[in-house]
PDB file of C-alpha atoms in Angstrom:
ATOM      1  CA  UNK C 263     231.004  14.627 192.460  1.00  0.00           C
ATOM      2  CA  UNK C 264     232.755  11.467 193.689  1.00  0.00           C
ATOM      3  CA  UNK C 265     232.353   8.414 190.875  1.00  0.00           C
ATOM      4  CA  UNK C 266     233.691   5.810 192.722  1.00  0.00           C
ATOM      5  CA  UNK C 267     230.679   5.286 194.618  1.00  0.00           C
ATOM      6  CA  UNK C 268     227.865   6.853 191.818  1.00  0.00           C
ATOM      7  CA  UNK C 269     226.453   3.856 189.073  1.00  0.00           C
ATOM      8  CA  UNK C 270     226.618   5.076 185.763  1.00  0.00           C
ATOM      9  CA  UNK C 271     223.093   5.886 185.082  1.00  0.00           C
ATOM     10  CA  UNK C 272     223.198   8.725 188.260  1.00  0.00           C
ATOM     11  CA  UNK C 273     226.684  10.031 186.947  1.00  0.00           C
ATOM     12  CA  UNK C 274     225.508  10.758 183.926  1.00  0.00           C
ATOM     13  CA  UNK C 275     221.960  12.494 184.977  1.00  0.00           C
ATOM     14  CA  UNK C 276     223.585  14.483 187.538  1.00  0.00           C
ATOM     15  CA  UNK C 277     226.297  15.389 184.811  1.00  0.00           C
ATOM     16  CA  UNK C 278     224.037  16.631 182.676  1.00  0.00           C
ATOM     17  CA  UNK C 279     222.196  18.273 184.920  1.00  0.00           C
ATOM     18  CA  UNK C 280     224.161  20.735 186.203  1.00  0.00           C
ATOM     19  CA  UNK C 281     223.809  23.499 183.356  1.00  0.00           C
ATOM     20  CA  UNK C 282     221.706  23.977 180.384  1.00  0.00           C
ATOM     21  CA  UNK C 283     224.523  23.086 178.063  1.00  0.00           C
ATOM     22  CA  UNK C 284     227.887  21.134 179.032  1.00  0.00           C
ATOM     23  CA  UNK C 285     229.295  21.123 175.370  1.00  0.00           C
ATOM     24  CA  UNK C 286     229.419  24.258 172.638  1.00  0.00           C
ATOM     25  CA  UNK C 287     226.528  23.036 170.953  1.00  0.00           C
ATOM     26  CA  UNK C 288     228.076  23.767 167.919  1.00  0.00           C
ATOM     27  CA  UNK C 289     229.175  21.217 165.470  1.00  0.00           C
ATOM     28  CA  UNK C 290     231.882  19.639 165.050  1.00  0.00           C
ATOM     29  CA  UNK C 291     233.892  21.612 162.619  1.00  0.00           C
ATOM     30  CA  UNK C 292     235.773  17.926 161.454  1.00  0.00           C
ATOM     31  CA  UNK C 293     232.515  16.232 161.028  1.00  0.00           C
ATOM     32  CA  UNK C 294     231.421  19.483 158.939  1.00  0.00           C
ATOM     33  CA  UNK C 295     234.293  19.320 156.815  1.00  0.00           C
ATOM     34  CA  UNK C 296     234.119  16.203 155.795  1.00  0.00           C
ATOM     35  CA  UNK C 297     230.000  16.655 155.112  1.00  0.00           C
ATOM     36  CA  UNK C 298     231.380  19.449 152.845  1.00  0.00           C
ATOM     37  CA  UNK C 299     234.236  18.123 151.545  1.00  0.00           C
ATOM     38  CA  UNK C 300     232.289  14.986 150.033  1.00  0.00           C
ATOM     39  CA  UNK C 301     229.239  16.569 148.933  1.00  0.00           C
ATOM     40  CA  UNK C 302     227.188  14.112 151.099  1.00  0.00           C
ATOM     41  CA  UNK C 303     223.483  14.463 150.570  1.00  0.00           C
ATOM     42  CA  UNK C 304     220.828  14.384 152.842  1.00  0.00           C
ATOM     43  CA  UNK C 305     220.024  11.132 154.702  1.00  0.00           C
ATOM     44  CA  UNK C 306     219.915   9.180 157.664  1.00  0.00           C
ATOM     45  CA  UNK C 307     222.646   9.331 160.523  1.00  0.00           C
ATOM     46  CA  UNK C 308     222.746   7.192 163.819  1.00  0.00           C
ATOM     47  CA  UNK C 309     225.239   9.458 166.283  1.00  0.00           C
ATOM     48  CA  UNK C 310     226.040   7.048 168.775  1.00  0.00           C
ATOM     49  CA  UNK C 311     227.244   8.952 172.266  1.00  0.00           C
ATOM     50  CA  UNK C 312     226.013  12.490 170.799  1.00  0.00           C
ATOM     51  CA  UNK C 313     226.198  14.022 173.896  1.00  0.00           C
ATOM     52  CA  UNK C 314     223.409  16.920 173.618  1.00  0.00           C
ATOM     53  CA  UNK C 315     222.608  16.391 170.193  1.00  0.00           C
ATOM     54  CA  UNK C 316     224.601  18.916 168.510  1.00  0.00           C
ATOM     55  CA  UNK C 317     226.590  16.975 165.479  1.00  0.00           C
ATOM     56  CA  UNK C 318     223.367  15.052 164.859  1.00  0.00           C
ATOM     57  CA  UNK C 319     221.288  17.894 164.356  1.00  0.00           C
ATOM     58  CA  UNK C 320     223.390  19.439 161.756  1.00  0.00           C
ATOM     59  CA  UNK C 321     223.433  16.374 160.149  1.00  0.00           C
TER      60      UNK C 321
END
């Protein structure tokens, strides 16, 4: 696809959809460690730019 001429908003629809999944849709194995590492309980998360969702649904 050719940005230069595409606004953000069509970019990013036509970007995601192409396929039924772009990324692994598996979580972040950093994010997981650190979960782990620091015993975090369950709560609230905000995942800003979360792509399809995967990080914040492990969280």
């Amino acid at each position: 696809m050719d940005t230069t001429q595409v606004n953000p908003e069509t970019f990013w629809d036509e970007r995601y959809g192409e396929s039924d999944a772009i990324w692994s849709g598996n979580v972040n194995i950093a994010l997981a460690d650190v979960v782990v590492e620091r015993e975090l309980e369950p709560g609230t998360a905000l995942d800003l730019g979360c792509g399809e969702g995967a990080d914040a649904l492990w969280l």
